[in-house]
PDB file of C-alpha atoms and ligand atoms in Angstrom:
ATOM      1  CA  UNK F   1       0.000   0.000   0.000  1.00 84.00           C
ATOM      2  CA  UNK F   2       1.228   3.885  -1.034  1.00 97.00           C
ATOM      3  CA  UNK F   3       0.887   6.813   0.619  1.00 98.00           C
ATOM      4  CA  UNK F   4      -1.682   9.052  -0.212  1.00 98.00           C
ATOM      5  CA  UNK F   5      -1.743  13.007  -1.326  1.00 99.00           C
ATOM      6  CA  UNK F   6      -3.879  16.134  -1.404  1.00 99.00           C
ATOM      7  CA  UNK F   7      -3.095  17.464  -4.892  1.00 99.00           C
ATOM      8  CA  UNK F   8      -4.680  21.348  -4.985  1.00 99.00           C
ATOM      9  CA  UNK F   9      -4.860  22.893  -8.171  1.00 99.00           C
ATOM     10  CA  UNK F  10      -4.193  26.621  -8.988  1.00 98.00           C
ATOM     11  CA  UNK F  11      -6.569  28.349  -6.192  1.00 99.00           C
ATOM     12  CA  UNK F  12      -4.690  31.410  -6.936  1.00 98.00           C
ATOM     13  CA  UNK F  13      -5.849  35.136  -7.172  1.00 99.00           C
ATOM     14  CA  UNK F  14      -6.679  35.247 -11.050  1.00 98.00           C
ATOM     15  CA  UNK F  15      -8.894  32.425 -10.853  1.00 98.00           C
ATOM     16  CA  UNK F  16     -11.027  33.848  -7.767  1.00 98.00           C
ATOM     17  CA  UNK F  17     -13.180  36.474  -7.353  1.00 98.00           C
ATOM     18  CA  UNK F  18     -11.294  39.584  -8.664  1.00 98.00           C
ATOM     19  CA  UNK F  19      -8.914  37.765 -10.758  1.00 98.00           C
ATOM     20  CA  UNK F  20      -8.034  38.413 -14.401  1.00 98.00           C
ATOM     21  CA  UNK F  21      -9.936  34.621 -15.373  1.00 98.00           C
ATOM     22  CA  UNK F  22     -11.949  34.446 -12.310  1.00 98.00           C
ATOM     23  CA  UNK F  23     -14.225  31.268 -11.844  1.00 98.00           C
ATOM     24  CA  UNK F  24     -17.544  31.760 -10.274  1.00 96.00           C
ATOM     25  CA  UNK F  25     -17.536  31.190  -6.128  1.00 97.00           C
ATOM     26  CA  UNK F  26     -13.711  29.824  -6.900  1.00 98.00           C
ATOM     27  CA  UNK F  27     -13.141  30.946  -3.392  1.00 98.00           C
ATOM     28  CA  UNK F  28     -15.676  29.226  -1.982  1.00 98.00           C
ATOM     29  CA  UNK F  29     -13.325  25.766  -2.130  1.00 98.00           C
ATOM     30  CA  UNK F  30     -10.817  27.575   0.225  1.00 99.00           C
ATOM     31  CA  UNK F  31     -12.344  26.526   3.767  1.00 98.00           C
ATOM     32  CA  UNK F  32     -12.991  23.069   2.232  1.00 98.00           C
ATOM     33  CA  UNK F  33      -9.747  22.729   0.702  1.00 99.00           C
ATOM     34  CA  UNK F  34      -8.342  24.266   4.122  1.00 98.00           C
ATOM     35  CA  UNK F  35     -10.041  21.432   5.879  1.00 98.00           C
ATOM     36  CA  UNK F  36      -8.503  18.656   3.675  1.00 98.00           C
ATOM     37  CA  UNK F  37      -5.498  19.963   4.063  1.00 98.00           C
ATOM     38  CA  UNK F  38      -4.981  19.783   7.879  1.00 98.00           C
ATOM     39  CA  UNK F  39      -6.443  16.569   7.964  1.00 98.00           C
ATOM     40  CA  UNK F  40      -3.994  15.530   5.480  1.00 98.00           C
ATOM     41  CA  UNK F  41      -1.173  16.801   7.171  1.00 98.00           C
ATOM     42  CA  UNK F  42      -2.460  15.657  11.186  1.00 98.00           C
ATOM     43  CA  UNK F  43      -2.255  12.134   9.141  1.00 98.00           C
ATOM     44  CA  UNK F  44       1.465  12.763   7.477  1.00 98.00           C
ATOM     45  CA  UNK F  45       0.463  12.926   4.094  1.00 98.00           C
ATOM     46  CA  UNK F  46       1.702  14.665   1.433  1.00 98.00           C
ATOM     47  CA  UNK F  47      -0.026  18.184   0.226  1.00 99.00           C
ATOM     48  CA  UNK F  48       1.048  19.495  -2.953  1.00 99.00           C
ATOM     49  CA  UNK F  49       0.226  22.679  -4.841  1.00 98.00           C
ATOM     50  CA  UNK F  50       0.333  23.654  -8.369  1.00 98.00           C
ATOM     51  CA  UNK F  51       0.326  27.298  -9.735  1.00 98.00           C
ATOM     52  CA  UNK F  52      -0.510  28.316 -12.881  1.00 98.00           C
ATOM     53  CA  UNK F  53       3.049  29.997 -14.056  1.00 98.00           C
ATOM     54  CA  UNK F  54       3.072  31.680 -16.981  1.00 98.00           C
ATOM     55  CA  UNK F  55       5.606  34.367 -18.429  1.00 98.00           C
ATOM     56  CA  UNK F  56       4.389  37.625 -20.071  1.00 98.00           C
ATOM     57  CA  UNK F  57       2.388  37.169 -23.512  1.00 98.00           C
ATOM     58  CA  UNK F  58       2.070  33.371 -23.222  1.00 98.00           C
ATOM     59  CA  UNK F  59       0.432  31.547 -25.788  1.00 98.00           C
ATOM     60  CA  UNK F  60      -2.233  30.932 -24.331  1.00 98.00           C
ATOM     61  CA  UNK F  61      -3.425  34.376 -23.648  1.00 98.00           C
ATOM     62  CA  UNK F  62      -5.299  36.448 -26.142  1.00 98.00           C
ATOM     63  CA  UNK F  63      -2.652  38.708 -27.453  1.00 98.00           C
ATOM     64  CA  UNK F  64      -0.714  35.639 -28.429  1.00 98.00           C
ATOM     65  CA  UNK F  65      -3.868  34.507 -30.245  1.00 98.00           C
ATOM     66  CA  UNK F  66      -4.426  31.929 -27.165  1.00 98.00           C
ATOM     67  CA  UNK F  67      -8.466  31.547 -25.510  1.00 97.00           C
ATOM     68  CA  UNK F  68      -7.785  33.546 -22.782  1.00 98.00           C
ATOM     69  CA  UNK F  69      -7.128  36.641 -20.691  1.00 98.00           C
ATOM     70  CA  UNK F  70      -3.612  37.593 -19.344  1.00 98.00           C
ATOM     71  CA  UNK F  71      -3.725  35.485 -16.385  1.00 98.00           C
ATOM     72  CA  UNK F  72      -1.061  34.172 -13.701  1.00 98.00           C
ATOM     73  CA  UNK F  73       2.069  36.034 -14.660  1.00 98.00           C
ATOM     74  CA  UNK F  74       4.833  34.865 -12.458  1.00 98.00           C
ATOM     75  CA  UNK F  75       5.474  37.299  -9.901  1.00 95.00           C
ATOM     76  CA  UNK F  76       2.178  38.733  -9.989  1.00 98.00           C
ATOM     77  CA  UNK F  77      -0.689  39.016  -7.504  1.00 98.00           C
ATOM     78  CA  UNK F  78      -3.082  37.353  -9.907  1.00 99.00           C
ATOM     79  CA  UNK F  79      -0.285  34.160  -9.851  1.00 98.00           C
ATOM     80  CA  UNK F  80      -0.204  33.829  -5.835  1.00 98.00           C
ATOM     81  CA  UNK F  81      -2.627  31.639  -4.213  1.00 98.00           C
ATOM     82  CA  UNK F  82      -5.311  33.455  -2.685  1.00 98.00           C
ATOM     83  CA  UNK F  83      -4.526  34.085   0.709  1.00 98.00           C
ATOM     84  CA  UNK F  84      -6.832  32.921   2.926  1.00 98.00           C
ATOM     85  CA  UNK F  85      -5.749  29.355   1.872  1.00 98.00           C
ATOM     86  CA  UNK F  86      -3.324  29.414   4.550  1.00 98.00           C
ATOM     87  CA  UNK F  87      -1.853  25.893   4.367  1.00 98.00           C
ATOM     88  CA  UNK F  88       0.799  23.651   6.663  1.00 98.00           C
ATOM     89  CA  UNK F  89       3.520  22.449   5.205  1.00 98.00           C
ATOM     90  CA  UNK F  90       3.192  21.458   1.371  1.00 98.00           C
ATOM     91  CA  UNK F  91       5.040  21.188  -1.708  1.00 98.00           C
ATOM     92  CA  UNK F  92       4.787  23.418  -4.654  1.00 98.00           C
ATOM     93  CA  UNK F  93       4.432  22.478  -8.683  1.00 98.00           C
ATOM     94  CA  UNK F  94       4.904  25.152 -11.119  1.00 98.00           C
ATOM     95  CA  UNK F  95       3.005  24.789 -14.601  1.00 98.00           C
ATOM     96  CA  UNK F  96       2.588  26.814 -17.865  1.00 98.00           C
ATOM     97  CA  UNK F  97       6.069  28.336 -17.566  1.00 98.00           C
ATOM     98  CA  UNK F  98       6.949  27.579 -21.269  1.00 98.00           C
ATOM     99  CA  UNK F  99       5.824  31.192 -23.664  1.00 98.00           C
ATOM    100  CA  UNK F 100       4.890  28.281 -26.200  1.00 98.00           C
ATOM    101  CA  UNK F 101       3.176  25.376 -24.576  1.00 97.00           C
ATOM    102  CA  UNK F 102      -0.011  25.903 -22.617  1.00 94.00           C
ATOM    103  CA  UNK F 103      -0.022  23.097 -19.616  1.00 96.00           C
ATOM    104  CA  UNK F 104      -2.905  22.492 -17.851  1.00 98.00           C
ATOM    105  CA  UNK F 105      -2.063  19.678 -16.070  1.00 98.00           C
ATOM    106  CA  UNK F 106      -0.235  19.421 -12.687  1.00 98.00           C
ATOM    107  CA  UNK F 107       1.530  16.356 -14.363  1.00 98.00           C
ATOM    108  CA  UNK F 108       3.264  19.117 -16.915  1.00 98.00           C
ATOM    109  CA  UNK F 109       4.850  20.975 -14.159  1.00 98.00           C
ATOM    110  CA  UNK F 110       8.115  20.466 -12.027  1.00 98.00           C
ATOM    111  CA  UNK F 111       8.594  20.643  -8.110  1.00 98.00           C
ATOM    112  CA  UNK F 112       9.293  24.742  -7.657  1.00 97.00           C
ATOM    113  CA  UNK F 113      13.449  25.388  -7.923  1.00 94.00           C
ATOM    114  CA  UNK F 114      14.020  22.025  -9.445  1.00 96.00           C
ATOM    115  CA  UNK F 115      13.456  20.051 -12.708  1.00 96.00           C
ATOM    116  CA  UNK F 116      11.638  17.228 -11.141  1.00 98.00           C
ATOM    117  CA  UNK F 117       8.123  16.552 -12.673  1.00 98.00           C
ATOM    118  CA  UNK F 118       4.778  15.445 -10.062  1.00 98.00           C
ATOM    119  CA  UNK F 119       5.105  11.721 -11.325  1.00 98.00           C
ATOM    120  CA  UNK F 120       8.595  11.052 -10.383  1.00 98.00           C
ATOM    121  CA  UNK F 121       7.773  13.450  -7.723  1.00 98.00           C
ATOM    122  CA  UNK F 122       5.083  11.327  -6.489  1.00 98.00           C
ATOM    123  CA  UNK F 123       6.890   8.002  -6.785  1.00 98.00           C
ATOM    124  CA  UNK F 124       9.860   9.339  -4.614  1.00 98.00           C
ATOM    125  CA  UNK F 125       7.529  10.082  -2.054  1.00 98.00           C
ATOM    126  CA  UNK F 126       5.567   5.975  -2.865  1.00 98.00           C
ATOM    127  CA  UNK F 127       2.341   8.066  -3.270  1.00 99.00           C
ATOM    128  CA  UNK F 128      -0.045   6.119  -5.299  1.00 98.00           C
ATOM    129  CA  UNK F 129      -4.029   7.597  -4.140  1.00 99.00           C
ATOM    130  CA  UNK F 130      -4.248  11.269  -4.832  1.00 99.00           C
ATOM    131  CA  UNK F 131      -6.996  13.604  -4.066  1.00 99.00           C
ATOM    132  CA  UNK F 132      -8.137  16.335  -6.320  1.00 99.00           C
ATOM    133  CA  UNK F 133      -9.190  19.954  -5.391  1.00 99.00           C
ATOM    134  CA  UNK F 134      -9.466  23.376  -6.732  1.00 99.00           C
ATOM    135  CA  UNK F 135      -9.834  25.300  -9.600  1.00 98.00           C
ATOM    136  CA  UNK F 136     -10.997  24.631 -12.921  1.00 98.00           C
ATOM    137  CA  UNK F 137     -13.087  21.821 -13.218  1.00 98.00           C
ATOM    138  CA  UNK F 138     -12.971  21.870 -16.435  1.00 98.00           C
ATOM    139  CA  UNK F 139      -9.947  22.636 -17.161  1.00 98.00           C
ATOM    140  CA  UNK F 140      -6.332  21.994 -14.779  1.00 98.00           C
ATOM    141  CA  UNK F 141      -8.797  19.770 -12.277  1.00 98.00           C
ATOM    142  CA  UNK F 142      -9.946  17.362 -15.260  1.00 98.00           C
ATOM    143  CA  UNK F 143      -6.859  17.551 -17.153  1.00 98.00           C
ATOM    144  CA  UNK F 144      -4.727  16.834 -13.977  1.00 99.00           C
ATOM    145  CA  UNK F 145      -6.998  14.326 -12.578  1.00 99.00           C
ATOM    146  CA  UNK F 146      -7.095  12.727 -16.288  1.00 98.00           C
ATOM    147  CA  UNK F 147      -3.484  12.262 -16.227  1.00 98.00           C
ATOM    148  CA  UNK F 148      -3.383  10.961 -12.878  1.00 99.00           C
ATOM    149  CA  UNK F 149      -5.200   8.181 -14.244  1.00 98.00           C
ATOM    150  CA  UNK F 150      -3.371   7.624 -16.722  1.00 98.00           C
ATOM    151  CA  UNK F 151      -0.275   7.538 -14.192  1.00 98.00           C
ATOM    152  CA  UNK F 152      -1.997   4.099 -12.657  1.00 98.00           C
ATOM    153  CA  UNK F 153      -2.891   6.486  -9.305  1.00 98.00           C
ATOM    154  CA  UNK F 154      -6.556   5.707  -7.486  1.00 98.00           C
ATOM    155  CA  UNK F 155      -7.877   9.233  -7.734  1.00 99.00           C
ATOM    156  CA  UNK F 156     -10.619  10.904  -5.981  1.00 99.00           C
ATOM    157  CA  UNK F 157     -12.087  14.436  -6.941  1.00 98.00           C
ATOM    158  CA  UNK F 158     -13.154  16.266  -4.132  1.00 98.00           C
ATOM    159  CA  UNK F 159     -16.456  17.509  -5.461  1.00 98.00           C
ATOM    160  CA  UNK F 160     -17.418  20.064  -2.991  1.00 98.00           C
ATOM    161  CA  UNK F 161     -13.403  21.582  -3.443  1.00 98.00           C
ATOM    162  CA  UNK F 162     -13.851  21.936  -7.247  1.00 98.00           C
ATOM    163  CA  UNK F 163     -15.560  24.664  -9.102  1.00 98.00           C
ATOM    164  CA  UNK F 164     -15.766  25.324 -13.179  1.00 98.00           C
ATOM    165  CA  UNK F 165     -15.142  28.334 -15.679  1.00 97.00           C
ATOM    166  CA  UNK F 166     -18.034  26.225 -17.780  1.00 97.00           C
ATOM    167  CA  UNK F 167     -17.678  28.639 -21.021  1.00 96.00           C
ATOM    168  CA  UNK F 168     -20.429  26.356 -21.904  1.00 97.00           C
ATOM    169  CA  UNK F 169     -22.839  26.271 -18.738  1.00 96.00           C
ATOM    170  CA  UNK F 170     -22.497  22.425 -18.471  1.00 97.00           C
ATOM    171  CA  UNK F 171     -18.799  21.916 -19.017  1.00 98.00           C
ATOM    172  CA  UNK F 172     -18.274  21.012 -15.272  1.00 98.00           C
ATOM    173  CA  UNK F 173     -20.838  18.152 -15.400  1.00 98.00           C
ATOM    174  CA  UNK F 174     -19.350  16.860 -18.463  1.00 98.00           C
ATOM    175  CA  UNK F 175     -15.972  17.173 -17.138  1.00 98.00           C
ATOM    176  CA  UNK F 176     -16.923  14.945 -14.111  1.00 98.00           C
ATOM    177  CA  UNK F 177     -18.919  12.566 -16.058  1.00 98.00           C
ATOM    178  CA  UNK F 178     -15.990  11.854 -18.216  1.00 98.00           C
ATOM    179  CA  UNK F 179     -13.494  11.595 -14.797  1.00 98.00           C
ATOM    180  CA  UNK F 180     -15.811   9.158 -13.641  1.00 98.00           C
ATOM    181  CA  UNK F 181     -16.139   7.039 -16.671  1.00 98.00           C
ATOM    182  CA  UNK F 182     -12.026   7.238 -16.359  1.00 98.00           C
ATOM    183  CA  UNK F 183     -11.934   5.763 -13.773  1.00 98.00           C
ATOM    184  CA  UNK F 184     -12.043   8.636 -11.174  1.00 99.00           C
ATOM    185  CA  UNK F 185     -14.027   8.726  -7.968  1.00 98.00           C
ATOM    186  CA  UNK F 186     -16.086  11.776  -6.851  1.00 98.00           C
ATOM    187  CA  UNK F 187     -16.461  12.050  -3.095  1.00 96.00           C
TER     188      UNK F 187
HETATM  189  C1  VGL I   1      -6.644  27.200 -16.072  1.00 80.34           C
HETATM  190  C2  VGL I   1      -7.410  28.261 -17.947  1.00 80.34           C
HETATM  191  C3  VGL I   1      -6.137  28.720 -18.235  1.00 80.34           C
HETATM  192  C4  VGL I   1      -6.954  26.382 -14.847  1.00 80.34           C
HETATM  193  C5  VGL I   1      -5.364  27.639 -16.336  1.00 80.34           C
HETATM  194  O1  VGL I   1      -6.206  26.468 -13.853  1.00 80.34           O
HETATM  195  O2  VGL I   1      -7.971  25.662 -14.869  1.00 80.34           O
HETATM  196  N1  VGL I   1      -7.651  27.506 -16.886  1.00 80.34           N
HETATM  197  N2  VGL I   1      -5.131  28.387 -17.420  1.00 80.34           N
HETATM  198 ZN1   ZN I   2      -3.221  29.338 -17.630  1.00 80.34          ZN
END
């Protein structure tokens, strides 16, 4: 048997309230997530954070002919998670750094100051059940929980810790349906 770990995606400013790509009630995961996190902790298990890190005029933003708003700069307040998500101790993953790949997964970033991607990440730590929370849905949620699948990991979305951007108004519901039908579990 692995160990298991809290995996919280991108609650940072841009993607709250007030953010540059804010998702509706995005802060509204924070006490939840906040909750998950100190029980994961009490219980020595790993919690791990990504951010959404993105230098000026990446390609996914709009003036690069990308979907979507300037959002996340490194070193801006929009890229810092929001801070009421005060956290104990937990491990950072950086994503989206690249001007010319857009990476929506936590699975396409590296452990912050080194080169070391979340899989091997995860294996050096024998981690092999994650849990899912934060922001989007349907978008860094599904695509990280997808590839946590993919990894072999038992995953479990924590539904009342998620919320959508659902450009289409049902994007989130399709995004779980298709989790689930992965494989996923929604708790
Ligand atoms: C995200 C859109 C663009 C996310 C990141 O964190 O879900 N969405 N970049
Ligand atoms: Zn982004």
């Amino acid at each position: 048997m692995g160990r298991e770990a809290l995996i919280i995606v991108d609650v940072q400013n841009d993607f709250c309230p007030g953010g540059a790509l804010a998702v509706d009630e995005g802060d509204q995961v924070i006490p939840v997530i906040r909750q998950w996190a100190e029980q994961f902790a009490s219980q020595d298990k790993d919690v791990i954070t990504t951010q959404d890190a993105h230098p000026p005029h990446h390609i996914s933003f709009r003036e690069s002919g990308g979907p979507w708003p300037s959002h996340c700069v490194k070193g801006t307040w929009g890229f810092w998670l929001h801070a009421d998500l005060t956290l104990p101790k937990h491990f950072t993953i950086f994503k989206g750094y690249l001007p010319d790949v857009d990476a929506y997964s936590g699975f396409e970033g590296t452990l912050a100051g080194s080169n070391l991607n979340l899989n091997d990440f995860l294996h050096q730590r024998k981690v092999d059940t994650v849990y899912i929370a934060g922001l989007a849905t349907d978008y860094c949620v599904r695509a990280t929980v997808l590839d946590a699948l993919k990894q072999g990991l038992a995953t479990t979305v924590l539904i009342d810790a998620v919320r959508g951007v659902n450009v289409h108004p049902e994007d989130s519901q399709h995004a779980l349906d298709e989790m689930r039908r992965l494989g996923a579990h929604v708790k």
